[in-house]
Amino acid sequence: MASNEGFLTDEQRETLKIAAQNSEVLSSSPKSPRPLLSDHQIKVSTGGGKAPTVGFAVRHVRRSHSGKLVRVKKDGAGGKGTWGKLLDTDSGAHIDRNDPNYDSGEEPYQLVGSTISDPLDEYKKAVAVLIEEYFSTGDVELAGSDLRDLGSGEYHPYFIKRLVSMAMDRHDKEKEMASVLLSALYADVISSAQISQGFFILLEAADDLAVDILDAVDTSALFIARAVVDDILPPAFLNKAKKALPESSKGLEVIQIAEKSYLSAPHHAELVEKRWGGSTHITVEEVKKKISDLLREFVESGDTTEACRCIRQLGVSFFHHEVVKRSLVLAMEIPSGEPLIMKLLKEAAQEGLISSSQMLKGFSRLAESLDDLSLDIPAAKPLFESLVPKAISEGWLDASFTNSPGENGVLQNGDDEKLRRYKEEAVAIIHEYFLSDDIPELIRSLEDLAAPQFNPVFLKKLITLAMDRKNREKEMASVLLSALHTEIFSTEDIVNGFVMLLESAEDTALDILDASNELALFLARAVIDDVLVPLSLEEVTSKLQPNCSGTETVHMARSLIAARHAGERILRCWGGGTGWAVEDAKDKIAKLLEEYESGGVVSEACQCIRDLGMPFSTMKW
């Protein structure tokens, strides 16, 4: 007993006693956080009488079943044959929501993400819808109003980039529409700085656009050239962009093509403006030609189903009145084809392909143009009068047509016969002028009519006939108007003639979709040519109904006149041609007078005046 007690000192026995108590507590409560042993080191004696040596601290030692000492981790996680950390949990354990003791507080926290809307992204989505609608309707005013209502003016450069990039992947019609819209929005909705910034963003994206659009580089160059020609992008933009773009970028290539291929070419302004077909009027002419072609093919084949399919394929339901009008004209030109034409119109009406309103408009438009048509088809009036009852009796033309008002309608009573004869003579004179370009002869013919009270009617006929023709005739009409004002037309005649035109603008637009723009150009050209003074536009407006389409046309004319370089642009709006004779005549007259002032030779001056061959311009002196 005594020998055994010699192995341990009293202090060591006390330590072992505490360790035994701790072991009992651990077995009954394995989750106890208290340490297994105290931090005191245990000195173990190796034999009787020998001084004890210091061993490993007990908390860092485990004895395996084989009797070997194993060092364990300092944090108590243990190793092979140990229990692991006291607070370790089973990684495979999960919370059972069906457990009666389930507590939702034990659920792990989850972060729920919420989408933060980017104002720029929302703006881009909105303008994409706006642009799609504009490409469908072609309504410039509505597009400008929608963009203004959208707000977020600081993002307008992205609108320019989106508009151009969307148009680049479409037909020439959409490209032309995009350029027209940019010119319309310039200064009014989008500032000059935003225009420049928008095109620079487009140049920066040229490399990406070229991946999806094969001709993106050339098309972008043409858009930039068009913007420069339209005076919405300053030429200095090109040099600034070249300095800011990387040398290897597609954007720099765009600038180089715009400069060398488009802006440096002779007559570049006219070439660039006509690259995509010019204004929407060209598209209307193409539609008219397609309508005429399909109707003539129908008369030859007699296939009504195919003709209806072609009409439907045109996709111009708002322009079906032109199908009706041209069908009736063709029936007059080819009497043998009349039964087929009437059958086609009847089936198109019964199928709902041509609406009743479009049918009425078609008949009304033809009724109003019968005076002009009678020059080519003498029997046009009686033929038309025979077609109307047939259409009404078969049920595809509304009977209200017989009560429709119209300036030239053959179904009206009490027409002024003198006015009717004047209109017929005026149309013949205008046609002759378009063929001969002989202004003095036209003035003599008007003087022979001896009806100055109808001068406004002549002006209306002149411009209406010119609008439905090519740019050459439009230019000739403006030149003639300047000559008439000098010779026989008063300013009041000119003003009243434009008032009559603007009052019937909505009806004219049924045949000529771009009539409003054309009339605005004629008005602006009259001011540039000194036929009207700017104040005359106020007089024209005062004679129109408030808020009618005519007042919008006058407002458009004012905007054209107020633009930079307005004189040069408006004089060249129809490609120059014979119209430059007015400006050339003014220059020649000025030089002639300067030479006469210095030389004083009257006979030489008179000879120069005769050489001008423009007696109608003597009042310019």
Coordinates of C-alpha atoms in Angstrom, one line a residue:
M1 CA 0.0 0.0 0.0
A2 CA 2.8 2.3 1.1
S3 CA 4.8 1.3 -2.0
N4 CA 1.9 2.1 -4.3
E5 CA 1.3 5.5 -2.7
G6 CA 4.9 6.3 -3.3
F7 CA 4.2 6.6 -7.1
L8 CA 2.1 9.8 -6.8
T9 CA 2.3 12.8 -4.7
D10 CA -0.7 14.3 -2.9
E11 CA -1.0 17.0 -5.6
Q12 CA -1.0 14.4 -8.3
R13 CA -3.7 12.4 -6.5
E14 CA -5.9 15.5 -6.3
T15 CA -5.5 16.2 -10.0
L16 CA -6.5 12.6 -10.9
K17 CA -9.6 12.9 -8.7
I18 CA -10.7 16.0 -10.5
A19 CA -10.1 14.3 -13.9
A20 CA -12.3 11.4 -12.8
Q21 CA -15.1 13.7 -11.8
N22 CA -14.9 15.5 -15.2
S23 CA -15.0 12.2 -17.0
E24 CA -18.3 11.3 -15.2
V25 CA -19.8 14.6 -16.2
L26 CA -18.8 14.1 -19.8
S27 CA -20.4 10.7 -20.0
S28 CA -23.7 12.1 -18.7
S29 CA -23.6 15.4 -20.7
P30 CA -21.5 15.0 -23.8
K31 CA -22.5 18.6 -24.9
S32 CA -20.8 20.1 -21.9
P33 CA -18.4 22.8 -23.0
R34 CA -16.1 22.4 -20.0
P35 CA -12.5 21.1 -20.6
L36 CA -11.8 17.5 -19.9
L37 CA -8.8 18.3 -17.8
S38 CA -7.3 21.3 -16.2
D39 CA -4.4 23.0 -17.9
H40 CA -2.0 21.7 -15.3
Q41 CA 0.7 19.4 -16.6
I42 CA 0.9 16.0 -14.9
K43 CA 4.3 14.8 -13.8
V44 CA 4.6 11.0 -14.0
S45 CA 7.2 9.2 -12.0
T46 CA 9.1 6.5 -14.0
G47 CA 10.1 4.5 -11.0
G48 CA 10.5 4.4 -7.3
G49 CA 12.9 6.9 -5.8
K50 CA 13.6 8.6 -9.1
A51 CA 12.8 12.2 -9.7
P52 CA 9.7 12.5 -11.9
T53 CA 10.1 13.8 -15.4
V54 CA 7.8 16.1 -17.3
G55 CA 5.7 14.4 -20.0
F56 CA 3.2 15.7 -22.6
A57 CA 0.3 17.8 -21.3
V58 CA -2.6 15.5 -20.7
R59 CA -5.0 17.5 -22.9
H60 CA -2.7 17.0 -25.9
V61 CA -2.3 13.2 -25.4
R62 CA -4.5 10.2 -26.1
R63 CA -3.6 6.6 -25.5
S64 CA -4.7 4.2 -28.2
H65 CA -5.9 0.7 -27.6
S66 CA -2.4 -0.5 -28.5
G67 CA -1.0 1.5 -25.7
K68 CA 0.7 4.0 -28.0
L69 CA 0.6 7.7 -27.3
V70 CA -1.1 9.7 -30.0
R71 CA -0.8 13.5 -30.4
V72 CA -4.1 15.1 -31.1
K73 CA -5.1 18.5 -32.5
K74 CA -4.9 21.5 -30.1
D75 CA -8.5 22.5 -30.7
G76 CA -9.8 19.1 -29.6
A77 CA -11.0 17.9 -32.9
G78 CA -9.3 14.6 -32.5
G79 CA -8.1 12.2 -35.0
K80 CA -8.5 8.5 -35.7
G81 CA -10.5 6.8 -32.9
T82 CA -11.7 10.2 -31.4
W83 CA -15.1 11.8 -31.0
G84 CA -14.2 15.0 -32.9
K85 CA -15.1 18.5 -31.7
L86 CA -17.6 18.8 -28.9
L87 CA -19.8 21.2 -31.1
D88 CA -19.5 19.3 -34.4
T89 CA -22.8 18.5 -36.0
D90 CA -23.7 16.0 -38.6
S91 CA -23.3 17.6 -42.0
G92 CA -26.0 15.4 -43.4
A93 CA -28.6 16.5 -40.9
H94 CA -31.6 18.5 -42.2
I95 CA -34.6 20.2 -40.7
D96 CA -37.8 18.3 -41.0
R97 CA -40.8 20.7 -41.4
N98 CA -43.1 17.8 -40.4
D99 CA -41.4 17.3 -37.1
P100 CA -43.8 18.3 -34.2
N101 CA -40.9 20.2 -32.6
Y102 CA -40.1 22.1 -35.9
D103 CA -39.3 25.7 -35.2
S104 CA -39.2 28.0 -38.3
G105 CA -36.6 30.1 -36.4
E106 CA -34.1 27.2 -37.1
E107 CA -34.4 27.7 -40.8
P108 CA -31.2 29.1 -42.4
Y109 CA -31.4 32.6 -43.7
Q110 CA -31.7 33.1 -47.4
L111 CA -31.0 36.3 -49.3
V112 CA -33.7 37.2 -51.8
G113 CA -32.5 39.2 -54.8
S114 CA -34.7 42.0 -56.3
T115 CA -34.2 43.4 -59.8
I116 CA -33.1 47.0 -59.9
S117 CA -34.6 48.7 -62.9
D118 CA -32.0 50.7 -65.0
P119 CA -33.6 53.9 -66.4
L120 CA -31.5 53.7 -69.5
D121 CA -32.7 50.1 -70.2
E122 CA -36.3 51.2 -69.7
Y123 CA -35.7 54.1 -72.1
K124 CA -34.2 51.8 -74.8
K125 CA -37.2 49.5 -74.6
A126 CA -39.6 52.4 -74.9
V127 CA -37.9 53.9 -77.9
A128 CA -37.7 50.6 -79.7
V129 CA -41.5 50.4 -79.5
L130 CA -41.7 54.0 -80.7
I131 CA -39.5 53.4 -83.7
E132 CA -41.3 50.2 -84.7
E133 CA -44.6 52.2 -84.6
Y134 CA -43.1 55.0 -86.7
F135 CA -41.8 52.6 -89.3
S136 CA -45.4 51.2 -89.5
T137 CA -47.3 54.5 -89.7
G138 CA -44.7 57.0 -91.0
D139 CA -46.3 59.7 -88.8
V140 CA -43.4 62.0 -88.0
E141 CA -45.4 64.3 -85.8
L142 CA -46.7 61.4 -83.6
A143 CA -43.1 60.0 -83.3
G144 CA -41.9 63.5 -82.2
S145 CA -44.7 63.9 -79.7
D146 CA -44.2 60.4 -78.2
L147 CA -40.5 61.0 -77.8
R148 CA -41.1 64.4 -76.2
D149 CA -43.7 62.8 -73.8
L150 CA -41.2 60.0 -72.9
G151 CA -38.9 62.6 -71.3
S152 CA -35.4 61.5 -70.3
G153 CA -33.9 64.0 -72.7
E154 CA -30.4 63.1 -71.5
Y155 CA -30.8 59.7 -73.2
H156 CA -31.7 61.1 -76.7
P157 CA -28.3 60.2 -78.1
Y158 CA -29.2 56.5 -77.6
F159 CA -32.4 57.1 -79.5
I160 CA -30.4 58.3 -82.5
K161 CA -28.2 55.2 -82.3
R162 CA -31.2 52.9 -81.9
L163 CA -33.1 54.5 -84.8
V164 CA -30.2 54.3 -87.2
S165 CA -29.2 50.8 -86.3
M166 CA -32.8 49.5 -86.6
A167 CA -33.2 51.2 -90.0
M168 CA -29.9 49.8 -91.2
D169 CA -31.2 46.2 -91.0
R170 CA -34.3 47.1 -93.1
H171 CA -35.3 48.4 -96.5
D172 CA -34.4 51.7 -98.2
K173 CA -37.9 53.0 -97.2
E174 CA -37.1 52.7 -93.5
K175 CA -33.6 54.2 -94.0
E176 CA -35.2 57.2 -95.7
M177 CA -37.8 57.5 -92.9
A178 CA -35.1 57.4 -90.3
S179 CA -33.3 60.3 -91.9
V180 CA -36.5 62.3 -92.4
L181 CA -37.4 61.8 -88.7
L182 CA -33.9 63.0 -87.5
S183 CA -34.3 66.1 -89.6
A184 CA -37.7 66.7 -88.2
L185 CA -36.6 66.2 -84.6
Y186 CA -33.5 68.4 -84.9
A187 CA -33.5 71.5 -82.7
D188 CA -37.2 71.0 -81.8
V189 CA -36.9 67.8 -79.7
I190 CA -33.2 66.8 -80.0
S191 CA -30.4 69.3 -79.7
S192 CA -27.4 69.6 -82.0
A193 CA -25.0 68.3 -79.3
Q194 CA -27.2 65.2 -78.8
I195 CA -27.2 64.6 -82.6
S196 CA -23.4 64.6 -82.6
Q197 CA -23.2 62.4 -79.5
G198 CA -25.7 59.9 -80.9
F199 CA -23.8 59.5 -84.1
F200 CA -20.5 59.1 -82.2
I201 CA -22.1 56.3 -80.2
L202 CA -23.1 54.8 -83.5
L203 CA -19.5 55.0 -84.7
E204 CA -18.2 53.3 -81.5
A205 CA -20.7 50.4 -82.1
A206 CA -19.7 50.0 -85.8
D207 CA -17.5 46.9 -85.1
D208 CA -20.5 45.1 -83.4
L209 CA -23.0 46.2 -86.0
A210 CA -20.7 44.9 -88.8
V211 CA -21.0 41.4 -87.3
D212 CA -24.8 41.3 -87.8
I213 CA -25.2 43.6 -90.8
L214 CA -22.9 43.0 -93.7
D215 CA -23.1 46.5 -95.2
A216 CA -23.1 48.3 -91.8
V217 CA -20.0 50.3 -92.5
D218 CA -21.2 51.7 -95.9
T219 CA -24.8 52.3 -94.6
S220 CA -23.5 54.1 -91.5
A221 CA -21.3 56.3 -93.7
L222 CA -24.3 57.2 -95.8
F223 CA -26.4 58.1 -92.7
I224 CA -23.6 60.4 -91.5
A225 CA -23.3 62.0 -95.0
R226 CA -27.1 62.5 -95.1
A227 CA -27.0 64.2 -91.7
V228 CA -24.3 66.5 -92.9
V229 CA -26.3 67.3 -96.1
D230 CA -29.4 67.9 -94.1
D231 CA -27.5 70.4 -91.9
I232 CA -28.2 68.5 -88.7
L233 CA -24.6 67.3 -88.2
P234 CA -21.7 69.9 -88.7
P235 CA -18.9 68.9 -91.0
A236 CA -16.5 69.5 -88.2
F237 CA -17.9 66.4 -86.5
L238 CA -16.0 64.2 -88.9
N239 CA -12.6 65.6 -87.9
K240 CA -13.4 65.4 -84.2
A241 CA -14.6 61.8 -84.5
K242 CA -11.5 60.8 -86.4
K243 CA -9.3 62.0 -83.6
A244 CA -11.3 60.2 -80.9
L245 CA -11.7 56.8 -82.6
P246 CA -9.0 54.0 -82.6
E247 CA -7.1 53.7 -85.9
S248 CA -8.2 50.0 -86.3
S249 CA -11.9 50.6 -85.6
K250 CA -14.7 50.3 -88.1
G251 CA -15.9 53.7 -86.9
L252 CA -12.9 55.3 -88.5
E253 CA -13.6 53.5 -91.7
V254 CA -17.1 54.8 -91.7
I255 CA -15.8 58.4 -91.4
Q256 CA -13.4 57.9 -94.3
I257 CA -16.1 56.5 -96.6
A258 CA -18.5 59.3 -95.7
E259 CA -15.8 61.9 -96.6
K260 CA -14.3 60.3 -99.7
S261 CA -17.2 58.4 -101.3
Y262 CA -20.2 60.7 -100.5
L263 CA -19.3 64.2 -99.3
S264 CA -16.5 64.8 -101.8
A265 CA -18.4 63.6 -105.0
P266 CA -19.8 66.2 -107.5
H267 CA -23.4 67.1 -106.8
H268 CA -23.1 65.0 -103.6
A269 CA -26.1 66.7 -101.9
E270 CA -28.5 65.6 -104.6
L271 CA -26.9 62.1 -104.8
V272 CA -27.0 61.5 -101.1
E273 CA -30.6 62.7 -100.7
K274 CA -31.8 60.4 -103.5
R275 CA -29.8 57.4 -102.5
W276 CA -32.7 55.8 -100.7
G277 CA -35.4 57.0 -103.1
G278 CA -35.8 60.5 -101.7
S279 CA -39.0 61.3 -99.9
T280 CA -41.9 59.0 -99.3
H281 CA -43.5 60.4 -102.5
I282 CA -41.2 58.0 -104.5
T283 CA -42.7 55.1 -102.6
V284 CA -46.2 56.3 -103.5
E285 CA -45.3 56.4 -107.1
E286 CA -44.0 52.8 -106.9
V287 CA -47.2 51.7 -105.3
K288 CA -49.3 53.4 -108.0
K289 CA -47.2 51.7 -110.7
K290 CA -47.7 48.3 -109.0
I291 CA -51.4 48.9 -108.9
S292 CA -51.5 49.8 -112.6
D293 CA -49.5 46.7 -113.5
L294 CA -51.6 44.3 -111.6
L295 CA -54.8 45.7 -113.0
R296 CA -53.6 45.4 -116.6
E297 CA -52.4 41.8 -115.9
F298 CA -55.9 41.1 -114.5
V299 CA -57.6 42.5 -117.6
E300 CA -55.5 40.1 -119.7
S301 CA -55.9 37.0 -117.5
G302 CA -59.3 37.5 -115.9
D303 CA -58.1 35.8 -112.7
T304 CA -60.0 37.6 -109.9
T305 CA -58.5 35.5 -107.1
E306 CA -54.9 36.3 -108.2
A307 CA -55.7 40.0 -108.5
C308 CA -57.2 40.1 -105.0
R309 CA -54.1 38.3 -103.7
C310 CA -51.9 40.9 -105.3
I311 CA -53.9 43.8 -103.9
R312 CA -53.7 42.2 -100.4
Q313 CA -50.0 41.6 -100.8
L314 CA -49.3 45.3 -101.4
G315 CA -50.2 45.9 -97.8
V316 CA -51.6 49.4 -98.3
S317 CA -55.1 49.1 -97.1
F318 CA -55.2 52.9 -96.5
F319 CA -54.4 53.4 -100.2
H320 CA -57.1 51.1 -101.7
H321 CA -59.0 54.1 -102.9
E322 CA -56.2 54.4 -105.5
V323 CA -57.0 50.8 -106.6
V324 CA -60.7 51.8 -107.1
K325 CA -59.8 55.0 -109.0
R326 CA -57.3 53.3 -111.3
S327 CA -59.7 50.4 -111.9
L328 CA -62.4 52.7 -113.0
V329 CA -60.1 54.7 -115.3
L330 CA -58.9 51.4 -116.9
A331 CA -62.5 50.4 -117.4
M332 CA -63.0 53.7 -119.4
E333 CA -59.8 53.2 -121.4
I334 CA -60.5 49.6 -122.3
P335 CA -64.3 49.2 -122.7
S336 CA -64.0 45.4 -123.3
G337 CA -62.4 45.1 -119.8
E338 CA -65.3 46.9 -118.0
P339 CA -67.2 43.8 -117.0
L340 CA -64.0 42.2 -115.5
I341 CA -63.2 45.4 -113.6
M342 CA -66.7 45.7 -112.1
K343 CA -66.5 42.0 -111.1
L344 CA -63.1 42.6 -109.4
L345 CA -64.4 45.6 -107.4
K346 CA -67.5 43.8 -106.4
E347 CA -65.7 40.7 -105.1
A348 CA -63.0 42.9 -103.4
A349 CA -65.9 44.7 -101.6
Q350 CA -67.8 41.5 -100.7
E351 CA -64.6 39.9 -99.2
G352 CA -63.9 43.0 -97.2
L353 CA -60.6 43.5 -99.0
I354 CA -61.6 47.1 -100.0
S355 CA -63.7 48.8 -97.3
S356 CA -66.8 50.8 -98.1
S357 CA -65.0 54.0 -97.1
Q358 CA -62.1 53.3 -99.4
M359 CA -64.6 52.5 -102.2
L360 CA -66.4 55.8 -101.7
K361 CA -63.1 57.7 -101.6
G362 CA -62.0 56.1 -104.9
F363 CA -65.2 57.1 -106.7
S364 CA -65.1 60.6 -105.2
R365 CA -61.5 61.1 -106.3
L366 CA -62.3 60.1 -109.8
A367 CA -65.4 62.4 -109.9
E368 CA -63.2 65.3 -108.9
S369 CA -60.7 64.6 -111.6
L370 CA -63.1 64.0 -114.4
D371 CA -62.4 67.4 -116.0
D372 CA -58.7 66.5 -116.3
L373 CA -59.5 62.9 -117.4
S374 CA -61.8 64.2 -120.1
L375 CA -58.8 65.6 -122.0
D376 CA -57.5 62.1 -122.5
I377 CA -60.8 60.2 -122.5
P378 CA -63.5 62.5 -124.1
A379 CA -66.3 60.2 -123.0
A380 CA -65.1 60.0 -119.4
K381 CA -68.1 61.8 -117.8
P382 CA -70.9 59.7 -119.4
L383 CA -69.0 56.5 -118.8
F384 CA -68.6 57.4 -115.2
E385 CA -72.2 58.3 -114.8
S386 CA -73.1 54.9 -116.2
L387 CA -70.8 53.0 -113.8
V388 CA -72.1 54.6 -110.6
P389 CA -75.7 53.3 -110.8
K390 CA -74.4 49.7 -111.6
A391 CA -72.2 49.8 -108.5
I392 CA -75.0 51.0 -106.3
S393 CA -77.5 48.5 -107.6
E394 CA -75.1 45.6 -107.0
G395 CA -74.6 46.8 -103.5
W396 CA -70.9 47.4 -103.3
L397 CA -71.1 51.2 -103.5
D398 CA -73.0 53.1 -100.9
A399 CA -76.0 55.0 -102.2
S400 CA -74.9 58.1 -100.2
F401 CA -72.3 58.7 -102.9
T402 CA -74.9 60.5 -105.1
N403 CA -75.2 63.1 -102.3
S404 CA -71.5 63.6 -101.8
P405 CA -70.4 67.1 -102.1
G406 CA -67.5 67.9 -104.5
E407 CA -66.1 70.9 -106.3
N408 CA -66.1 69.1 -109.7
G409 CA -68.6 66.2 -109.1
V410 CA -70.7 65.5 -112.2
L411 CA -73.6 64.6 -110.0
Q412 CA -74.0 68.1 -108.7
N413 CA -76.4 70.6 -110.1
G414 CA -75.9 74.3 -110.5
D415 CA -72.2 74.2 -111.5
D416 CA -70.8 77.4 -112.8
E417 CA -70.4 76.6 -116.5
K418 CA -67.9 79.5 -117.0
L419 CA -65.8 78.1 -114.1
R420 CA -66.0 74.6 -115.6
R421 CA -64.8 75.8 -119.0
Y422 CA -62.0 77.8 -117.4
K423 CA -60.7 74.8 -115.5
E424 CA -60.7 72.7 -118.7
E425 CA -58.8 75.4 -120.5
A426 CA -56.4 75.9 -117.6
V427 CA -55.5 72.2 -117.4
A428 CA -54.8 72.1 -121.2
I429 CA -52.6 75.2 -120.9
I430 CA -50.6 73.7 -117.9
H431 CA -50.1 70.4 -119.8
E432 CA -48.8 72.3 -122.8
Y433 CA -46.4 74.3 -120.5
F434 CA -45.0 71.1 -119.0
L435 CA -44.2 69.9 -122.5
S436 CA -42.9 73.1 -124.0
D437 CA -41.5 75.0 -121.0
D438 CA -42.6 78.2 -122.9
I439 CA -43.6 80.8 -120.2
P440 CA -44.4 83.7 -122.6
E441 CA -46.8 81.5 -124.5
L442 CA -48.5 80.4 -121.4
I443 CA -48.9 84.0 -120.2
R444 CA -50.4 84.9 -123.6
S445 CA -52.9 82.0 -123.4
L446 CA -54.0 83.1 -119.9
E447 CA -54.5 86.7 -121.1
D448 CA -56.6 85.4 -123.9
L449 CA -58.9 83.7 -121.4
A450 CA -59.6 87.1 -119.9
A451 CA -60.7 85.7 -116.6
P452 CA -58.5 87.3 -113.9
Q453 CA -61.0 86.5 -111.2
F454 CA -60.1 82.8 -111.6
N455 CA -56.3 83.3 -111.1
P456 CA -56.3 81.6 -107.7
V457 CA -58.1 78.6 -109.4
F458 CA -55.3 78.5 -112.0
L459 CA -52.6 78.5 -109.2
K460 CA -54.4 75.7 -107.4
K461 CA -54.6 73.6 -110.6
L462 CA -50.9 74.3 -111.5
I463 CA -49.5 73.1 -108.1
T464 CA -51.9 70.2 -107.8
L465 CA -50.9 68.9 -111.2
A466 CA -47.2 69.5 -110.5
M467 CA -47.4 67.6 -107.1
D468 CA -48.5 64.5 -108.9
R469 CA -45.6 64.6 -111.3
K470 CA -41.8 64.5 -111.1
N471 CA -39.4 67.0 -109.6
R472 CA -39.0 68.6 -113.0
E473 CA -42.6 69.7 -113.2
K474 CA -42.5 70.9 -109.6
E475 CA -39.6 73.1 -110.4
M476 CA -41.3 74.4 -113.5
A477 CA -44.4 75.3 -111.5
S478 CA -42.3 77.3 -109.1
V479 CA -40.6 79.1 -111.9
L480 CA -43.9 79.8 -113.6
L481 CA -45.4 81.1 -110.4
S482 CA -42.6 83.7 -110.1
A483 CA -43.2 84.8 -113.7
L484 CA -47.0 85.0 -113.2
H485 CA -46.5 87.1 -110.1
T486 CA -44.4 89.5 -112.1
E487 CA -46.7 89.7 -115.1
I488 CA -50.4 89.2 -114.3
F489 CA -51.0 87.7 -110.8
S490 CA -51.3 89.9 -107.8
T491 CA -50.1 89.0 -104.3
E492 CA -53.7 88.6 -103.3
D493 CA -54.2 86.1 -106.2
I494 CA -51.2 84.1 -104.9
V495 CA -52.4 84.1 -101.3
N496 CA -56.0 83.1 -102.3
G497 CA -54.6 80.3 -104.5
F498 CA -52.5 78.9 -101.6
V499 CA -55.5 79.1 -99.3
M500 CA -57.6 77.1 -101.7
L501 CA -54.8 74.5 -101.9
L502 CA -54.5 74.3 -98.1
E503 CA -58.2 74.0 -97.6
S504 CA -58.3 70.9 -99.9
A505 CA -55.0 69.5 -98.6
E506 CA -56.7 66.5 -96.8
D507 CA -58.4 65.5 -100.1
T508 CA -55.2 66.0 -102.1
A509 CA -53.4 63.7 -99.6
L510 CA -55.7 60.8 -100.6
D511 CA -53.9 60.8 -104.0
I512 CA -50.6 62.2 -102.9
L513 CA -49.6 61.0 -99.4
D514 CA -46.7 63.5 -99.2
A515 CA -49.0 66.4 -100.2
S516 CA -48.5 68.3 -96.9
N517 CA -44.7 68.4 -97.3
E518 CA -44.9 69.3 -101.0
L519 CA -47.2 72.2 -100.2
A520 CA -44.9 73.4 -97.5
L521 CA -42.0 73.4 -100.0
F522 CA -44.1 75.3 -102.6
L523 CA -45.0 77.9 -99.9
A524 CA -41.4 78.3 -98.7
R525 CA -40.2 78.5 -102.3
A526 CA -42.7 81.3 -103.0
V527 CA -41.2 83.3 -100.1
I528 CA -37.6 82.6 -101.3
D529 CA -38.5 83.7 -104.8
D530 CA -40.1 87.0 -103.5
V531 CA -43.5 85.9 -104.8
L532 CA -44.7 86.2 -101.2
V533 CA -43.3 88.0 -98.2
P534 CA -43.0 86.2 -94.9
L535 CA -45.9 88.2 -93.6
S536 CA -48.1 86.7 -96.3
L537 CA -47.9 83.4 -94.4
E538 CA -49.7 85.1 -91.5
E539 CA -52.4 86.2 -93.9
V540 CA -52.8 82.7 -95.3
T541 CA -53.1 81.3 -91.8
S542 CA -55.8 83.8 -90.9
K543 CA -58.0 82.6 -93.8
L544 CA -57.8 78.9 -92.7
Q545 CA -59.9 77.1 -90.2
P546 CA -58.2 76.9 -86.8
N547 CA -56.3 73.7 -86.0
C548 CA -56.7 72.3 -89.6
S549 CA -54.0 70.4 -91.5
G550 CA -53.4 73.5 -93.6
T551 CA -52.2 75.5 -90.6
E552 CA -49.7 72.7 -89.8
T553 CA -48.4 73.0 -93.4
V554 CA -47.9 76.8 -93.0
H555 CA -46.0 76.1 -89.8
M556 CA -43.8 73.6 -91.6
A557 CA -43.1 76.2 -94.3
R558 CA -42.0 78.7 -91.7
S559 CA -39.6 76.1 -90.2
L560 CA -38.1 75.5 -93.6
I561 CA -37.5 79.2 -94.2
A562 CA -36.0 79.7 -90.7
A563 CA -33.5 76.8 -91.1
R564 CA -29.8 77.5 -91.8
H565 CA -28.9 78.0 -95.5
A566 CA -32.7 78.0 -96.2
G567 CA -32.4 79.9 -99.5
E568 CA -30.0 77.5 -101.1
R569 CA -31.7 74.4 -99.8
I570 CA -35.2 75.4 -100.8
L571 CA -34.0 76.5 -104.3
R572 CA -32.5 73.1 -104.8
C573 CA -35.3 71.1 -103.1
W574 CA -36.4 69.7 -106.5
G575 CA -33.0 69.2 -107.9
G576 CA -32.6 72.7 -109.6
G577 CA -33.2 72.0 -113.2
T578 CA -35.1 74.9 -115.0
G579 CA -35.8 76.4 -111.6
W580 CA -32.3 77.9 -111.5
A581 CA -33.4 80.2 -114.3
V582 CA -35.0 82.5 -111.7
E583 CA -31.9 83.0 -109.7
D584 CA -29.7 83.0 -112.9
A585 CA -32.0 85.7 -114.3
K586 CA -31.6 87.8 -111.2
D587 CA -27.8 87.5 -111.3
K588 CA -27.7 88.4 -115.0
I589 CA -30.0 91.4 -114.5
A590 CA -27.9 92.7 -111.6
K591 CA -24.7 92.3 -113.7
L592 CA -26.3 93.9 -116.7
L593 CA -27.3 96.9 -114.7
E594 CA -23.8 97.2 -113.2
E595 CA -22.3 97.1 -116.7
Y596 CA -24.8 99.7 -118.0
E597 CA -24.0 102.0 -115.0
S598 CA -20.3 101.8 -115.8
G599 CA -20.6 102.0 -119.6
G600 CA -23.8 103.9 -120.1
V601 CA -24.5 102.3 -123.6
V602 CA -28.3 102.1 -123.8
S603 CA -28.4 100.1 -127.0
E604 CA -26.1 97.5 -125.6
A605 CA -28.2 97.2 -122.4
C606 CA -31.4 96.8 -124.4
Q607 CA -29.8 94.1 -126.6
C608 CA -28.7 92.2 -123.4
I609 CA -32.3 92.5 -122.1
R610 CA -33.6 91.0 -125.3
D611 CA -31.0 88.2 -125.1
L612 CA -32.4 87.2 -121.7
G613 CA -35.6 86.2 -123.4
M614 CA -37.6 86.6 -120.2
P615 CA -40.1 89.5 -120.8
F616 CA -42.0 88.3 -117.8
S617 CA -39.1 89.3 -115.5
T618 CA -38.9 93.0 -116.4
M619 CA -40.6 94.0 -113.2
K620 CA -37.6 92.6 -111.2
W621 CA -35.8 95.7 -112.4

